[in-house]
Short mmCIF file of C-alpha atoms and ligand atoms in Angstrom, two decimals:
data_model
loop_
_atom_site.label_atom_id
_atom_site.label_comp_id
_atom_site.label_asym_id
_atom_site.label_seq_id
_atom_site.Cartn_x
_atom_site.Cartn_y
_atom_site.Cartn_z
CA MET A 43 0.02 0.13 -0.03
CA ASN A 44 1.25 3.63 -0.68
CA LYS A 45 2.37 5.55 2.19
CA GLN A 46 0.08 8.46 3.03
CA ILE A 47 2.33 11.57 2.88
CA ALA A 48 1.12 15.04 4.01
CA VAL A 49 2.91 18.24 3.41
CA TYR A 50 2.58 20.76 6.42
CA PRO A 51 3.64 24.05 5.00
CA GLY A 52 4.28 27.26 6.99
CA SER A 53 6.55 30.01 8.22
CA PHE A 54 7.20 28.28 11.63
CA ASP A 55 8.81 31.58 12.78
CA PRO A 56 9.03 30.08 15.30
CA ILE A 57 7.51 26.66 15.93
CA THR A 58 4.92 26.71 18.66
CA TYR A 59 3.11 24.01 20.76
CA GLY A 60 0.20 24.97 18.40
CA HIS A 61 2.13 23.45 15.30
CA LEU A 62 3.30 20.68 17.31
CA ASP A 63 -0.38 19.67 18.21
CA ILE A 64 -1.06 19.69 14.51
CA ILE A 65 1.93 17.61 13.60
CA GLU A 66 1.26 15.11 16.54
CA ARG A 67 -2.38 14.67 15.73
CA GLY A 68 -1.59 14.55 11.96
CA LEU A 69 0.50 11.48 12.56
CA GLU A 70 -2.54 9.67 13.62
CA VAL A 71 -4.00 10.04 10.29
CA PHE A 72 -0.92 10.10 7.89
CA ASP A 73 2.10 7.75 7.74
CA GLN A 74 4.41 10.62 7.04
CA ILE A 75 4.46 14.13 7.53
CA ILE A 76 6.77 16.61 5.78
CA ILE A 77 6.99 20.00 7.44
CA ALA A 78 7.97 22.37 4.54
CA VAL A 79 9.23 25.84 5.74
CA ALA A 80 8.40 28.38 3.18
CA ARG A 81 11.47 30.17 2.16
CA ASN A 82 9.72 32.72 -0.10
CA SER A 83 7.66 34.16 2.34
CA GLU A 84 6.90 37.88 2.08
CA LYS A 85 6.88 38.10 5.81
CA LYS A 86 10.04 39.31 7.61
CA SER A 87 11.21 36.50 9.68
CA LEU A 88 12.81 36.63 12.96
CA PHE A 89 14.68 33.44 12.67
CA SER A 90 16.45 32.54 9.28
CA THR A 91 15.40 29.44 7.33
CA ALA A 92 18.32 27.21 8.52
CA GLU A 93 17.44 28.32 12.36
CA ARG A 94 13.93 27.40 11.76
CA ILE A 95 14.82 24.07 10.43
CA GLY A 96 16.93 23.51 13.23
CA HIS A 97 14.59 24.32 15.78
CA ILE A 98 11.72 22.22 14.30
CA GLU A 99 14.08 19.19 14.03
CA GLU A 100 14.74 19.55 17.82
CA ALA A 101 11.30 19.99 18.57
CA VAL A 102 10.06 16.81 16.81
CA ASP A 103 12.92 14.86 18.34
CA ASN A 104 14.05 13.33 15.13
CA ASN A 105 10.96 11.39 14.68
CA PRO A 106 11.61 9.26 11.62
CA ARG A 107 8.08 9.70 10.36
CA VAL A 108 8.60 13.62 10.28
CA ILE A 109 10.80 15.11 7.58
CA VAL A 110 11.84 18.89 7.63
CA ASP A 111 12.48 20.65 4.57
CA THR A 112 12.08 23.91 2.83
CA PHE A 113 10.19 25.13 -0.29
CA ASP A 114 9.84 28.09 -2.59
CA GLY A 115 7.62 28.44 -5.59
CA LEU A 116 4.26 26.97 -5.94
CA LEU A 117 3.25 24.91 -2.96
CA VAL A 118 1.30 22.49 -5.10
CA ASP A 119 4.25 21.60 -7.29
CA TYR A 120 6.33 21.10 -4.27
CA VAL A 121 3.71 18.60 -2.91
CA ALA A 122 3.57 16.82 -6.23
CA SER A 123 7.41 16.45 -6.39
CA LYS A 124 7.03 14.78 -3.06
CA GLY A 125 4.71 12.20 -4.22
CA ALA A 126 2.20 13.62 -1.67
CA LYS A 127 -1.43 14.28 -2.41
CA VAL A 128 -2.48 16.17 1.02
CA ILE A 129 -1.60 19.56 2.24
CA LEU A 130 -2.22 19.87 6.06
CA ARG A 131 -3.06 23.09 7.60
CA GLY A 132 -4.27 24.12 10.98
CA LEU A 133 -7.55 26.05 11.62
CA ARG A 134 -7.66 28.44 14.62
CA ALA A 135 -10.28 31.28 14.95
CA VAL A 136 -12.56 32.45 12.06
CA SER A 137 -9.77 34.88 11.38
CA ASP A 138 -7.90 32.13 9.57
CA PHE A 139 -10.78 31.17 7.61
CA GLU A 140 -10.73 33.59 4.72
CA TYR A 141 -7.29 33.04 3.94
CA GLU A 142 -7.20 29.29 4.14
CA PHE A 143 -10.46 29.30 2.18
CA GLN A 144 -9.03 31.11 -0.69
CA THR A 145 -5.61 29.38 -0.75
CA ALA A 146 -7.19 26.01 -0.47
CA GLN A 147 -9.48 26.83 -3.44
CA MET A 148 -6.61 28.11 -5.59
CA ASN A 149 -4.27 25.27 -4.84
CA HIS A 150 -7.10 22.88 -5.85
CA ASN A 151 -7.60 24.88 -8.94
CA LEU A 152 -4.04 24.60 -9.70
CA LYS A 153 -3.75 20.89 -9.19
CA SER A 154 -6.95 19.26 -8.40
CA GLU A 155 -5.41 15.83 -7.38
CA ILE A 156 -4.12 17.44 -4.38
CA GLU A 157 -6.35 18.10 -1.40
CA THR A 158 -6.12 20.33 1.67
CA VAL A 159 -6.94 18.75 4.85
CA PHE A 160 -7.44 21.07 8.11
CA LEU A 161 -7.30 20.13 11.60
CA ILE A 162 -9.06 22.37 13.93
CA THR A 163 -6.77 23.66 16.82
CA SER A 164 -6.82 22.02 20.23
CA VAL A 165 -8.62 24.35 22.76
CA PRO A 166 -5.43 25.48 24.70
CA TYR A 167 -3.88 26.82 21.33
CA GLY A 168 -6.71 28.49 19.61
CA TYR A 169 -5.29 31.98 20.15
CA LEU A 170 -1.48 30.77 19.96
CA SER A 171 0.42 32.25 17.00
CA SER A 172 4.18 32.58 16.20
CA SER A 173 3.57 36.28 16.10
CA ILE A 174 1.96 36.50 19.46
CA VAL A 175 4.91 34.58 20.90
CA LYS A 176 7.49 36.96 19.32
CA GLU A 177 5.40 39.77 20.76
CA VAL A 178 5.38 38.46 24.39
CA ALA A 179 9.16 37.46 24.19
CA SER A 180 10.21 40.92 23.14
CA LEU A 181 8.13 42.41 25.97
CA GLN A 182 9.87 40.05 28.23
CA GLY A 183 6.84 38.01 29.12
CA SER A 184 7.03 34.12 29.74
CA VAL A 185 6.56 31.91 26.84
CA GLU A 186 7.22 28.65 28.60
CA SER A 187 3.55 27.32 28.17
CA LEU A 188 3.56 28.36 24.35
CA VAL A 189 6.69 26.96 22.81
CA PRO A 190 9.17 24.02 23.20
CA PRO A 191 12.39 24.60 25.22
CA VAL A 192 14.48 25.00 22.09
CA ILE A 193 12.37 28.02 21.22
CA LYS A 194 12.38 29.41 24.55
CA LYS A 195 16.17 29.43 24.51
CA ALA A 196 16.35 30.89 21.05
CA LEU A 197 13.93 33.88 22.13
CA GLU A 198 15.80 34.42 25.08
CA LYS A 199 18.87 34.80 23.00
CA LYS A 200 17.22 37.26 20.74
CA PHE A 201 15.32 39.47 23.38
CA GLY A 202 17.05 38.67 26.56
CA LYS A 203 15.86 36.45 29.47
CA THR A 204 12.18 36.24 30.45
P1 ADP B 1280 1.94 30.59 7.56
O1 ADP B 1280 2.50 32.09 7.30
O2 ADP B 1280 1.68 29.63 6.40
O3 ADP B 1280 0.41 30.98 8.03
P2 ADP B 1280 2.28 29.55 10.22
O4 ADP B 1280 3.50 29.01 10.61
O5 ADP B 1280 1.94 30.75 10.87
O6 ADP B 1280 2.60 29.77 8.84
O7 ADP B 1280 1.25 28.36 10.22
C1 ADP B 1280 1.40 27.24 9.58
C2 ADP B 1280 0.17 26.41 9.64
O8 ADP B 1280 -0.07 26.01 11.12
C3 ADP B 1280 -1.04 27.13 9.38
O9 ADP B 1280 -2.13 26.37 9.00
C4 ADP B 1280 -1.62 27.65 10.72
O10 ADP B 1280 -3.17 27.86 10.62
C5 ADP B 1280 -1.22 26.58 11.67
N1 ADP B 1280 -1.19 27.02 12.91
C6 ADP B 1280 -0.39 27.89 13.41
N2 ADP B 1280 -0.59 28.02 14.91
C7 ADP B 1280 -1.62 27.11 15.28
C8 ADP B 1280 -2.29 26.90 16.46
N3 ADP B 1280 -2.00 27.48 17.54
N4 ADP B 1280 -3.08 25.85 16.32
C9 ADP B 1280 -3.52 25.36 14.91
N5 ADP B 1280 -2.86 25.37 13.89
C10 ADP B 1280 -1.97 26.46 13.86
#
């Protein structure tokens, strides 16, 4: 039987417990998850692509069913090149919906054999985002319950100890 591979794309700047929850739950559904860090993101990132990859690898503890990679260009082309048929995304509040709806429809339009699958955020992470984590850390707030230890350490390096 073919392995079911899902590509989980994003900025992961930095990875949070919200992302890790989606990965963990995704592994209950798919055989393998490729975490694809977007390289051509228009967003200005706090961490470099190499730093983000290192953080993710440490956070997923080198799980053999999880691969960490980068991509640029069209996501659907990248997904097809990996032999995958699924894009995995997490959905939080209604505010995520508009963007995800538009992107999923466009991706389907570009390559109809690739489906986007959404997992709804777990309750504790509904309002957790990489941006809010960066904001809290920059204001010296505690991020301990929001991100894995590797990110806590990296944020302390950038912003000072919280
Ligand atoms: P992007 O710039 O592509 O939105 P992110 O790293 O912010 O990249 O998010 C990647 C994916 O992870 C998105 O599908 C996003 O909705 C999801 N995600 C981020 N934080 C959470 C969370 N707290 N709970 C569930 N999904 C999340």
